[in-house]
Short mmCIF file of C-alpha atoms and ligand atoms in Angstrom, two decimals:
data_model
loop_
_atom_site.label_atom_id
_atom_site.label_comp_id
_atom_site.label_asym_id
_atom_site.label_seq_id
_atom_site.Cartn_x
_atom_site.Cartn_y
_atom_site.Cartn_z
CA MET A 1 -0.11 0.07 -0.20
CA GLY A 2 2.87 2.37 -1.16
CA SER A 3 0.29 4.86 -2.07
CA MET A 4 -1.31 5.23 1.30
CA GLY A 5 -1.30 8.79 2.85
CA ARG A 6 -0.26 10.39 -0.25
CA THR A 7 -2.06 13.90 -0.21
CA PHE A 8 -2.71 16.54 -2.71
CA PRO A 9 -2.01 20.13 -2.45
CA ASP A 10 -4.38 22.29 -0.21
CA GLY A 11 -7.15 23.69 -2.23
CA PHE A 12 -6.78 21.02 -4.79
CA LEU A 13 -9.77 21.27 -7.53
CA TRP A 14 -11.34 17.78 -8.03
CA GLY A 15 -13.66 18.01 -10.83
CA ALA A 16 -15.56 16.16 -13.52
CA ALA A 17 -15.76 17.34 -17.15
CA THR A 18 -18.47 17.55 -19.90
CA SER A 19 -19.04 19.75 -22.98
CA ALA A 20 -22.28 21.26 -24.19
CA TYR A 21 -22.88 19.19 -27.50
CA GLN A 22 -22.00 16.00 -25.76
CA VAL A 23 -24.56 16.26 -22.73
CA GLU A 24 -27.18 19.17 -23.42
CA GLY A 25 -29.50 17.89 -25.94
CA ALA A 26 -32.32 20.53 -26.23
CA VAL A 27 -30.97 21.43 -29.58
CA ASP A 28 -33.96 23.46 -30.78
CA GLU A 29 -34.78 25.08 -27.51
CA ASP A 30 -34.49 28.77 -26.15
CA GLY A 31 -33.21 30.39 -29.18
CA ARG A 32 -30.39 27.96 -29.83
CA VAL A 33 -29.11 27.96 -33.52
CA PRO A 34 -27.67 25.06 -35.39
CA SER A 35 -24.11 24.23 -34.96
CA ILE A 36 -21.58 22.32 -37.21
CA TRP A 37 -22.23 19.13 -35.14
CA ASP A 38 -26.10 19.18 -35.72
CA THR A 39 -25.44 19.40 -39.47
CA TYR A 40 -22.64 16.59 -39.15
CA THR A 41 -24.62 14.26 -37.10
CA HIS A 42 -27.72 14.74 -39.31
CA THR A 43 -25.63 13.52 -42.20
CA PRO A 44 -26.35 9.99 -42.85
CA GLY A 45 -23.37 7.73 -42.20
CA LYS A 46 -21.25 10.08 -40.19
CA ILE A 47 -21.87 8.88 -36.72
CA ASP A 48 -21.37 5.26 -35.54
CA GLY A 49 -24.79 3.77 -34.55
CA GLY A 50 -26.30 6.97 -36.21
CA GLY A 51 -26.48 8.87 -32.69
CA THR A 52 -27.01 12.58 -32.77
CA GLY A 53 -26.81 15.12 -29.85
CA ASP A 54 -30.65 15.92 -30.23
CA VAL A 55 -31.12 14.58 -26.64
CA ALA A 56 -27.68 13.25 -25.47
CA CYS A 57 -27.95 13.09 -21.62
CA ASP A 58 -30.76 15.80 -21.65
CA HIS A 59 -28.47 17.66 -19.16
CA TYR A 60 -30.07 21.02 -20.46
CA HIS A 61 -33.01 19.95 -18.52
CA ARG A 62 -31.61 17.70 -15.92
CA TRP A 63 -28.73 19.97 -14.78
CA ARG A 64 -30.15 20.23 -11.22
CA GLU A 65 -29.96 16.50 -10.69
CA ASP A 66 -26.49 16.35 -12.16
CA LEU A 67 -25.29 18.98 -9.94
CA ASP A 68 -26.80 17.39 -7.03
CA LEU A 69 -24.73 14.15 -8.23
CA THR A 70 -21.85 15.99 -8.54
CA ALA A 71 -22.01 17.65 -5.13
CA SER A 72 -23.13 13.98 -3.59
CA LEU A 73 -19.88 12.57 -4.98
CA GLY A 74 -18.04 15.40 -3.07
CA LEU A 75 -16.34 17.15 -6.19
CA ASN A 76 -15.53 20.64 -5.93
CA ALA A 77 -15.32 21.57 -9.54
CA TYR A 78 -17.21 21.10 -12.76
CA ARG A 79 -15.90 21.86 -16.02
CA PHE A 80 -18.51 22.47 -18.73
CA SER A 81 -18.63 24.33 -21.96
CA LEU A 82 -20.78 27.18 -23.20
CA ALA A 83 -22.74 26.52 -26.34
CA TRP A 84 -21.87 29.13 -28.50
CA PRO A 85 -24.87 28.36 -30.47
CA ARG A 86 -27.29 29.47 -27.49
CA LEU A 87 -25.59 32.77 -27.10
CA PHE A 88 -25.18 33.48 -30.83
CA THR A 89 -28.28 35.47 -31.65
CA PRO A 90 -28.28 39.26 -30.48
CA GLY A 91 -30.90 40.03 -28.05
CA GLU A 92 -31.63 36.39 -27.03
CA ARG A 93 -31.30 35.93 -23.25
CA ARG A 94 -32.66 32.47 -22.77
CA GLY A 95 -29.48 30.88 -23.42
CA ARG A 96 -27.76 33.22 -21.17
CA GLU A 97 -30.15 32.81 -18.46
CA HIS A 98 -29.60 29.15 -18.63
CA TYR A 99 -25.98 29.38 -17.91
CA ASP A 100 -26.56 31.98 -15.18
CA ARG A 101 -28.65 29.43 -13.37
CA LEU A 102 -26.32 26.54 -13.99
CA ILE A 103 -23.38 28.62 -12.69
CA ASP A 104 -25.49 29.80 -9.60
CA GLY A 105 -26.55 26.20 -9.03
CA LEU A 106 -22.70 25.22 -9.00
CA LEU A 107 -21.89 28.03 -6.52
CA GLU A 108 -24.79 27.17 -4.43
CA ARG A 109 -23.19 23.47 -4.12
CA GLY A 110 -19.83 24.73 -3.25
CA ILE A 111 -18.56 23.66 -6.92
CA GLU A 112 -16.03 25.81 -8.70
CA PRO A 113 -17.13 26.34 -12.20
CA VAL A 114 -14.47 25.55 -14.84
CA VAL A 115 -15.81 27.11 -18.22
CA THR A 116 -14.60 26.30 -21.82
CA LEU A 117 -15.50 28.78 -24.47
CA TYR A 118 -15.12 26.61 -27.58
CA HIS A 119 -15.69 22.80 -27.28
CA TRP A 120 -16.35 22.36 -30.99
CA ASP A 121 -19.82 23.51 -31.59
CA LEU A 122 -19.28 26.22 -34.08
CA PRO A 123 -22.47 27.86 -35.12
CA GLN A 124 -23.45 26.58 -38.68
CA ALA A 125 -24.01 30.16 -39.76
CA LEU A 126 -20.26 30.77 -39.26
CA GLU A 127 -19.17 27.71 -41.02
CA ASP A 128 -21.38 28.96 -44.09
CA ARG A 129 -19.04 31.84 -44.08
CA GLY A 130 -16.01 29.77 -43.97
CA GLY A 131 -15.67 28.58 -40.42
CA TRP A 132 -12.37 28.40 -38.76
CA ARG A 133 -10.63 28.80 -42.36
CA ASP A 134 -11.84 32.38 -42.22
CA ARG A 135 -10.08 35.03 -40.16
CA ASP A 136 -13.24 36.75 -39.54
CA THR A 137 -14.45 33.78 -37.31
CA VAL A 138 -11.47 34.88 -34.98
CA GLU A 139 -13.17 38.14 -34.33
CA ARG A 140 -16.60 36.54 -33.95
CA PHE A 141 -15.19 34.40 -31.32
CA ALA A 142 -13.58 37.36 -29.81
CA GLU A 143 -16.89 39.10 -29.37
CA TYR A 144 -18.45 35.98 -28.12
CA ALA A 145 -15.83 35.59 -25.41
CA ALA A 146 -16.10 39.13 -24.46
CA SER A 147 -19.84 38.84 -23.97
CA SER A 148 -19.39 35.79 -21.82
CA PHE A 149 -16.83 37.47 -19.75
CA ASP A 150 -19.31 40.17 -19.19
CA ALA A 151 -22.12 37.99 -18.49
CA PHE A 152 -20.51 35.19 -16.20
CA GLY A 153 -17.01 36.64 -15.35
CA ASP A 154 -18.27 37.85 -12.08
CA ARG A 155 -18.76 34.24 -11.01
CA VAL A 156 -16.38 32.01 -12.84
CA GLY A 157 -12.84 31.79 -11.61
CA TRP A 158 -11.55 29.30 -14.31
CA TRP A 159 -11.86 29.96 -18.16
CA LEU A 160 -10.63 27.79 -20.90
CA THR A 161 -10.61 29.19 -24.41
CA ILE A 162 -10.33 26.62 -27.08
CA ASN A 163 -10.59 22.70 -26.33
CA GLU A 164 -8.01 20.64 -28.36
CA PRO A 165 -7.09 22.91 -31.35
CA TRP A 166 -5.00 19.85 -33.01
CA ILE A 167 -7.96 17.64 -32.78
CA VAL A 168 -10.14 20.18 -34.57
CA GLY A 169 -7.80 20.51 -37.41
CA LEU A 170 -6.74 16.77 -37.49
CA LEU A 171 -10.23 15.24 -37.42
CA GLY A 172 -12.18 18.10 -38.91
CA TYR A 173 -9.90 18.77 -42.02
CA LEU A 174 -7.43 15.94 -42.45
CA HIS A 175 -9.39 12.68 -41.69
CA GLY A 176 -13.00 13.83 -42.13
CA LEU A 177 -14.04 12.16 -38.85
CA HIS A 178 -15.35 15.25 -37.03
CA ALA A 179 -17.38 18.36 -37.99
CA PRO A 180 -17.11 20.09 -40.59
CA GLY A 181 -15.93 16.89 -42.23
CA TYR A 182 -13.16 17.85 -44.69
CA SER A 183 -10.66 15.34 -45.76
CA GLY A 184 -6.85 15.51 -46.78
CA ASP A 185 -6.77 19.32 -46.64
CA VAL A 186 -3.38 19.94 -44.80
CA ARG A 187 -3.80 23.76 -45.88
CA GLY A 188 -7.27 23.77 -44.27
CA GLU A 189 -5.83 22.05 -41.19
CA VAL A 190 -2.90 24.41 -40.64
CA THR A 191 -5.07 27.32 -41.23
CA VAL A 192 -7.53 26.45 -38.95
CA PHE A 193 -4.97 25.84 -36.28
CA HIS A 194 -3.70 29.33 -36.61
CA HIS A 195 -7.22 30.66 -36.34
CA LEU A 196 -7.82 28.82 -33.33
CA LEU A 197 -4.83 29.84 -31.51
CA LEU A 198 -5.29 33.49 -32.55
CA ALA A 199 -8.96 33.05 -31.26
CA HIS A 200 -7.25 32.06 -27.98
CA GLY A 201 -5.05 34.97 -27.97
CA ARG A 202 -7.96 37.46 -28.74
CA ALA A 203 -9.95 35.83 -25.89
CA VAL A 204 -7.31 36.52 -23.44
CA GLN A 205 -7.02 40.02 -24.54
CA GLU A 206 -10.86 40.50 -24.07
CA PHE A 207 -10.41 38.81 -20.58
CA ARG A 208 -7.68 41.47 -19.38
CA ARG A 209 -9.89 44.07 -21.05
CA SER A 210 -12.97 43.05 -19.19
CA GLY A 211 -11.17 43.53 -15.75
CA ARG A 212 -12.71 40.31 -14.61
CA ALA A 213 -10.87 38.37 -11.71
CA GLY A 214 -10.14 34.68 -12.37
CA ARG A 215 -7.84 32.89 -14.63
CA ILE A 216 -7.60 31.98 -18.29
CA GLY A 217 -5.79 29.38 -20.37
CA LEU A 218 -5.86 27.08 -23.19
CA ALA A 219 -6.87 23.41 -23.21
CA PRO A 220 -4.76 21.44 -25.57
CA ASN A 221 -4.63 17.78 -25.95
CA LEU A 222 -1.06 17.06 -25.12
CA ILE A 223 0.58 13.55 -25.85
CA PRO A 224 3.99 12.58 -24.76
CA HIS A 225 6.16 10.90 -27.46
CA TYR A 226 8.42 7.93 -27.16
CA PRO A 227 10.46 6.28 -30.11
CA ALA A 228 9.65 2.80 -31.05
CA SER A 229 13.53 2.00 -30.97
CA ASP A 230 16.69 3.70 -30.22
CA ASP A 231 17.37 3.82 -33.97
CA PRO A 232 18.21 7.40 -34.59
CA ALA A 233 15.56 7.63 -37.32
CA ASP A 234 12.74 6.64 -34.84
CA VAL A 235 14.24 9.23 -32.21
CA GLU A 236 14.32 11.96 -34.96
CA VAL A 237 10.44 11.34 -35.99
CA THR A 238 9.48 11.31 -32.42
CA TRP A 239 10.69 14.82 -31.94
CA ALA A 240 9.30 15.73 -35.45
CA SER A 241 5.83 14.48 -34.46
CA ASP A 242 6.10 16.12 -30.97
CA GLY A 243 6.35 19.35 -33.32
CA TYR A 244 3.21 18.66 -34.96
CA VAL A 245 1.28 17.60 -32.07
CA ASN A 246 2.54 19.58 -29.05
CA ARG A 247 5.14 22.09 -29.86
CA TRP A 248 2.84 23.66 -32.66
CA PHE A 249 0.38 24.94 -30.00
CA LEU A 250 2.66 25.37 -26.92
CA ASP A 251 5.53 27.35 -28.51
CA PRO A 252 3.32 30.15 -29.85
CA VAL A 253 1.38 30.35 -26.76
CA PHE A 254 4.40 30.33 -24.35
CA ARG A 255 7.01 31.67 -26.29
CA GLY A 256 5.72 33.61 -29.11
CA SER A 257 6.99 31.59 -31.92
CA TYR A 258 6.00 28.48 -34.07
CA PRO A 259 8.78 25.76 -33.97
CA GLN A 260 10.97 26.19 -36.76
CA ASP A 261 11.33 22.55 -37.76
CA GLN A 262 7.45 22.16 -37.98
CA ARG A 263 7.13 25.49 -39.85
CA GLU A 264 9.78 24.37 -42.40
CA ARG A 265 7.78 21.07 -42.88
CA TYR A 266 4.63 22.96 -43.59
CA GLU A 267 6.27 25.45 -45.98
CA THR A 268 7.80 22.78 -47.89
CA LEU A 269 4.27 21.25 -48.43
CA LEU A 270 2.14 24.31 -48.62
CA GLY A 271 4.41 27.20 -49.54
CA PRO A 272 4.39 30.39 -47.43
CA LEU A 273 1.90 30.23 -44.62
CA GLU A 274 0.19 33.55 -45.80
CA PHE A 275 -2.38 33.44 -43.13
CA ILE A 276 0.04 34.22 -40.34
CA ALA A 277 -0.18 37.98 -40.15
CA ASP A 278 2.21 40.57 -38.63
CA GLY A 279 1.28 40.73 -34.94
CA ASP A 280 -0.37 37.40 -34.94
CA LEU A 281 2.18 35.79 -32.89
CA GLU A 282 2.37 38.61 -30.23
CA THR A 283 -1.45 38.05 -29.90
CA ILE A 284 -1.24 34.34 -29.46
CA ALA A 285 1.36 34.75 -26.84
CA GLU A 286 -0.75 36.87 -24.64
CA PRO A 287 0.14 35.78 -21.08
CA THR A 288 -2.26 33.23 -19.69
CA ASP A 289 -2.71 32.27 -15.94
CA TYR A 290 -2.72 28.32 -16.28
CA LEU A 291 -2.47 25.63 -18.65
CA GLY A 292 -5.14 23.19 -19.18
CA VAL A 293 -3.89 19.58 -20.12
CA ASN A 294 -6.15 16.86 -21.75
CA TYR A 295 -4.26 13.62 -21.38
CA TYR A 296 -5.33 10.23 -22.72
CA SER A 297 -2.35 8.10 -23.98
CA PRO A 298 1.10 8.65 -25.39
CA ARG A 299 2.23 8.02 -28.99
CA THR A 300 5.13 5.62 -29.93
CA MET A 301 6.92 6.49 -33.04
CA GLN A 302 8.43 4.94 -35.81
CA ALA A 303 10.25 6.46 -38.86
CA VAL A 304 8.65 5.82 -42.50
CA PRO A 305 11.35 7.71 -44.46
CA GLY A 306 9.94 9.32 -47.70
CA ASP A 307 6.08 9.24 -46.41
CA THR A 308 4.50 12.60 -47.04
CA PRO A 309 3.32 14.76 -45.36
CA TRP A 310 4.48 13.01 -42.23
CA PRO A 311 7.26 10.68 -42.49
CA TRP A 312 6.26 8.50 -39.58
CA ARG A 313 3.72 6.11 -38.04
CA VAL A 314 2.28 5.79 -34.85
CA VAL A 315 2.97 2.13 -33.60
CA VAL A 316 0.03 0.14 -32.58
CA ALA A 317 0.27 -3.61 -32.21
CA ASP A 318 -1.41 -5.32 -35.07
CA ASP A 319 -3.58 -7.48 -33.13
CA VAL A 320 -5.30 -5.00 -30.97
CA GLU A 321 -8.01 -6.39 -29.29
CA THR A 322 -10.16 -3.92 -27.66
CA THR A 323 -13.29 -5.47 -25.81
CA GLY A 324 -11.22 -7.33 -23.33
CA GLY A 325 -9.14 -4.26 -22.55
CA PHE A 326 -5.89 -6.02 -22.95
CA THR A 327 -3.50 -6.95 -25.65
CA ASP A 328 0.16 -8.03 -25.76
CA GLY A 329 0.55 -7.17 -22.19
CA VAL A 330 -0.42 -3.41 -22.61
CA PRO A 331 -3.61 -2.68 -20.98
CA ARG A 332 -5.68 -0.66 -23.22
CA THR A 333 -9.36 0.74 -22.98
CA GLU A 334 -12.12 -0.84 -24.80
CA GLY A 335 -11.58 1.99 -27.27
CA GLY A 336 -8.27 0.38 -27.93
CA THR A 337 -6.20 3.23 -26.30
CA PRO A 338 -3.02 2.05 -24.32
CA ILE A 339 -3.20 2.96 -20.52
CA VAL A 340 0.15 4.45 -19.65
CA PRO A 341 -0.10 6.54 -16.36
CA SER A 342 3.61 7.04 -16.52
CA GLY A 343 3.12 9.26 -19.62
CA LEU A 344 1.16 11.62 -17.43
CA THR A 345 4.08 12.22 -15.15
CA ASP A 346 6.63 12.40 -18.06
CA LEU A 347 4.36 14.87 -19.89
CA LEU A 348 3.95 17.30 -17.00
CA LEU A 349 7.65 17.31 -15.90
CA ARG A 350 8.33 18.21 -19.61
CA LEU A 351 5.63 21.07 -19.50
CA HIS A 352 6.99 22.21 -16.34
CA HIS A 353 10.48 22.66 -17.71
CA ASP A 354 9.85 23.72 -21.01
CA TYR A 355 6.84 26.10 -20.64
CA CYS A 356 5.71 26.97 -16.99
CA GLY A 357 8.17 29.93 -16.85
CA PRO A 358 11.76 30.02 -15.28
CA ALA A 359 10.64 29.35 -12.05
CA GLY A 360 8.06 26.68 -13.32
CA ASP A 361 5.22 28.33 -11.35
CA LEU A 362 2.45 28.54 -14.03
CA PRO A 363 -0.12 26.30 -12.82
CA ILE A 364 -1.51 23.27 -14.76
CA MET A 365 -4.81 21.83 -14.65
CA ILE A 366 -5.73 18.39 -15.79
CA THR A 367 -8.78 19.36 -17.72
CA GLU A 368 -9.57 15.83 -19.15
CA ASN A 369 -8.16 12.28 -18.54
CA GLY A 370 -10.46 9.31 -18.79
CA ALA A 371 -11.28 6.01 -20.35
CA VAL A 372 -13.80 3.76 -22.33
CA PHE A 373 -14.92 0.96 -20.15
CA GLY A 374 -18.64 -0.24 -21.10
CA ASP A 375 -19.50 -1.71 -17.63
CA ALA A 376 -23.54 -1.71 -17.08
CA PRO A 377 -25.51 -2.00 -13.95
CA GLY A 378 -25.61 -5.59 -12.81
CA PRO A 379 -28.75 -7.19 -11.42
CA ASP A 380 -28.04 -5.58 -7.95
CA GLY A 381 -28.12 -1.94 -9.62
CA LEU A 382 -24.52 -1.56 -9.20
CA VAL A 383 -22.07 -0.69 -11.87
CA ARG A 384 -18.74 -2.34 -10.74
CA ASP A 385 -16.25 -0.60 -13.19
CA GLU A 386 -13.09 -2.03 -11.47
CA ARG A 387 -11.09 -1.15 -14.57
CA ARG A 388 -12.14 2.54 -14.35
CA VAL A 389 -11.14 2.50 -10.47
CA ALA A 390 -7.75 1.15 -11.24
CA PHE A 391 -7.32 3.72 -14.12
CA ILE A 392 -8.20 6.73 -12.08
CA HIS A 393 -5.99 5.42 -9.08
CA ASP A 394 -3.01 4.76 -11.33
CA HIS A 395 -3.30 8.38 -13.16
CA LEU A 396 -3.80 10.02 -9.68
CA ALA A 397 -0.65 8.36 -8.47
CA ALA A 398 1.33 9.58 -11.66
CA LEU A 399 0.01 12.82 -11.05
CA LEU A 400 1.21 12.68 -7.38
CA ASP A 401 4.63 11.62 -8.85
CA ALA A 402 4.92 14.79 -10.77
CA ILE A 403 3.50 17.11 -7.78
CA GLU A 404 6.04 15.51 -5.75
CA GLN A 405 8.82 16.63 -8.27
CA GLY A 406 7.70 20.07 -8.03
CA VAL A 407 5.02 20.55 -10.85
CA HIS A 408 2.39 23.13 -9.86
CA VAL A 409 -1.03 21.24 -10.44
CA ALA A 410 -4.19 23.02 -9.53
CA GLY A 411 -6.66 20.42 -9.95
CA TYR A 412 -7.89 17.50 -11.86
CA CYS A 413 -11.04 16.94 -14.00
CA HIS A 414 -11.98 13.44 -14.94
CA TRP A 415 -13.49 12.87 -18.33
CA SER A 416 -16.58 12.50 -17.93
CA LEU A 417 -19.11 13.15 -15.37
CA LEU A 418 -21.56 11.23 -17.38
CA ASP A 419 -21.64 8.73 -20.09
CA ASN A 420 -22.46 10.97 -23.29
CA PHE A 421 -22.20 11.41 -26.95
CA GLU A 422 -18.63 10.62 -27.94
CA TRP A 423 -18.57 12.47 -31.19
CA LYS A 424 -17.93 10.05 -34.25
CA LEU A 425 -18.18 7.23 -31.89
CA GLY A 426 -21.74 7.89 -31.02
CA TYR A 427 -23.16 6.41 -27.72
CA GLU A 428 -21.15 3.07 -27.78
CA GLN A 429 -18.22 4.35 -25.90
CA ARG A 430 -18.93 5.17 -22.17
CA PHE A 431 -16.31 7.60 -20.15
CA GLY A 432 -18.52 8.53 -17.36
CA LEU A 433 -18.36 8.31 -13.76
CA VAL A 434 -22.09 8.21 -13.76
CA TYR A 435 -23.99 5.69 -15.90
CA VAL A 436 -26.55 6.75 -18.31
CA ASP A 437 -29.37 4.64 -19.55
CA TYR A 438 -30.25 6.21 -22.85
CA ASP A 439 -33.72 4.87 -22.94
CA THR A 440 -34.82 6.27 -19.70
CA LEU A 441 -31.91 8.97 -19.07
CA GLU A 442 -31.85 7.45 -15.73
CA ARG A 443 -28.17 8.32 -13.86
CA THR A 444 -26.61 5.47 -11.97
CA VAL A 445 -23.30 6.53 -10.03
CA LYS A 446 -20.58 3.81 -11.01
CA GLU A 447 -18.20 2.37 -8.27
CA SER A 448 -15.43 4.40 -10.03
CA GLY A 449 -17.60 7.60 -9.11
CA ARG A 450 -17.75 6.69 -5.56
CA TYR A 451 -14.13 5.89 -5.34
CA TYR A 452 -13.32 9.27 -7.12
CA GLY A 453 -15.31 11.10 -4.88
CA ARG A 454 -13.96 9.60 -1.73
CA ILE A 455 -10.47 10.67 -2.94
CA ALA A 456 -11.75 14.17 -3.71
CA VAL A 457 -13.30 14.35 -0.07
CA ALA A 458 -10.18 13.17 1.54
CA ASN A 459 -7.76 15.11 -0.85
CA GLU A 460 -5.51 11.95 -0.34
CA LEU A 461 -5.25 9.01 -2.85
CA GLU A 462 -7.04 5.91 -1.69
CA PRO A 463 -5.60 2.56 -2.55
CA ARG A 464 -7.74 0.67 -5.04
C1 LIG B 1 -11.50 14.49 -26.07
C2 LIG B 1 -12.67 15.54 -26.12
C3 LIG B 1 -13.79 15.25 -25.24
C4 LIG B 1 -14.17 13.64 -25.33
C5 LIG B 1 -12.81 13.11 -25.03
C6 LIG B 1 -12.97 11.51 -24.80
O1 LIG B 1 -10.65 14.54 -27.09
O2 LIG B 1 -12.25 16.93 -25.76
O3 LIG B 1 -14.74 15.90 -25.61
O4 LIG B 1 -14.50 13.53 -26.45
O5 LIG B 1 -12.01 13.24 -25.81
#
């Protein structure tokens, strides 16, 4: 029981995370306008199982029950996103009033709101005018951010600008797996990366201008990289891929420049990156107050010389068996994602040294970390998701390893509070601490939810 008695810093935030489109439903209510995800999910064949976010977890109506559950677990933070489509129409107050009630409901229950401005639900009207490819969307986002600080900034202490910019470009413009559903468009991908980073910087500027107290930061998904072998070619592409996935976002935000190696790779492919205007990097580098980190899994890299645009591949064992959760001795989630808690420690130490300032004192918040396990209620009504319990234990132990080595971590938000609409993968993949029956919308706290809640209340790691 080596982990017994390992405590977290005082005031640590223990949260669970959701995003608007994944949980709210109520897509036609209170003046909400369509988003790119409504369009995408209603295009036949796009979503596994044909799911849409039309109802999702009905969180828009059941938020009181969900906040009561969150409070009953003992959590003191809740990360959620504002639906831009609910706040898009000038003069429409109902969306704003909804989030007023939600935020007040959190505060009444002693739960700190952690609010994401953009978790992928771009209003379709903006997509029709070019979406994130169009620089004008950046200014529309800055206006939306400013009005959100004005509306909610008196009660929100933790803001996140953009969720996972790399995934937005990768899945939305290169692989056609997420809205708006473009494929093979590297120019679109890189343009969108830049505009999302610029939108982040503009939101930070608007936040400062608002004079609101509180903290603001970016929520990228960050992936620790390891070479598949000690072959120098593998080691080289490991660094190169890190440039694509991590440094392309971290360097401009924290150092005011794009990493030279990756910039050259893009320029070789696309010619001059003319969408990067004078002054943009200063805007992107507007100082932030903390860094959100979404951590799921590492990448193991192997060189594939000559392959373009990326001369590498991510190594995954050929015979990945996902339903049992294990293959080749490497534990995996039911989604096939390798479970590597030590990757979180490595990632945090690296961020601490490379990006958190000379004194390493910029706080980090784990804004997402979680896993797919499909456990359902047994005959006794209990959801015994031991694998999620183990996942939580092992990742929190890895987090403590980083904290004990000096990394300043302000909190941890598990993905997710509820089983919910997992984008392209529909409703098949369950990430929740709370089970959702999609026929009745009944909620059942899983064993992992109780376990996680006890850790939160004790502020101390409990053996599993
Ligand atoms: C992240 C997303 C989040 C959820 C988890 C599983 O990439 O930010 O919305 O889908 O993955």
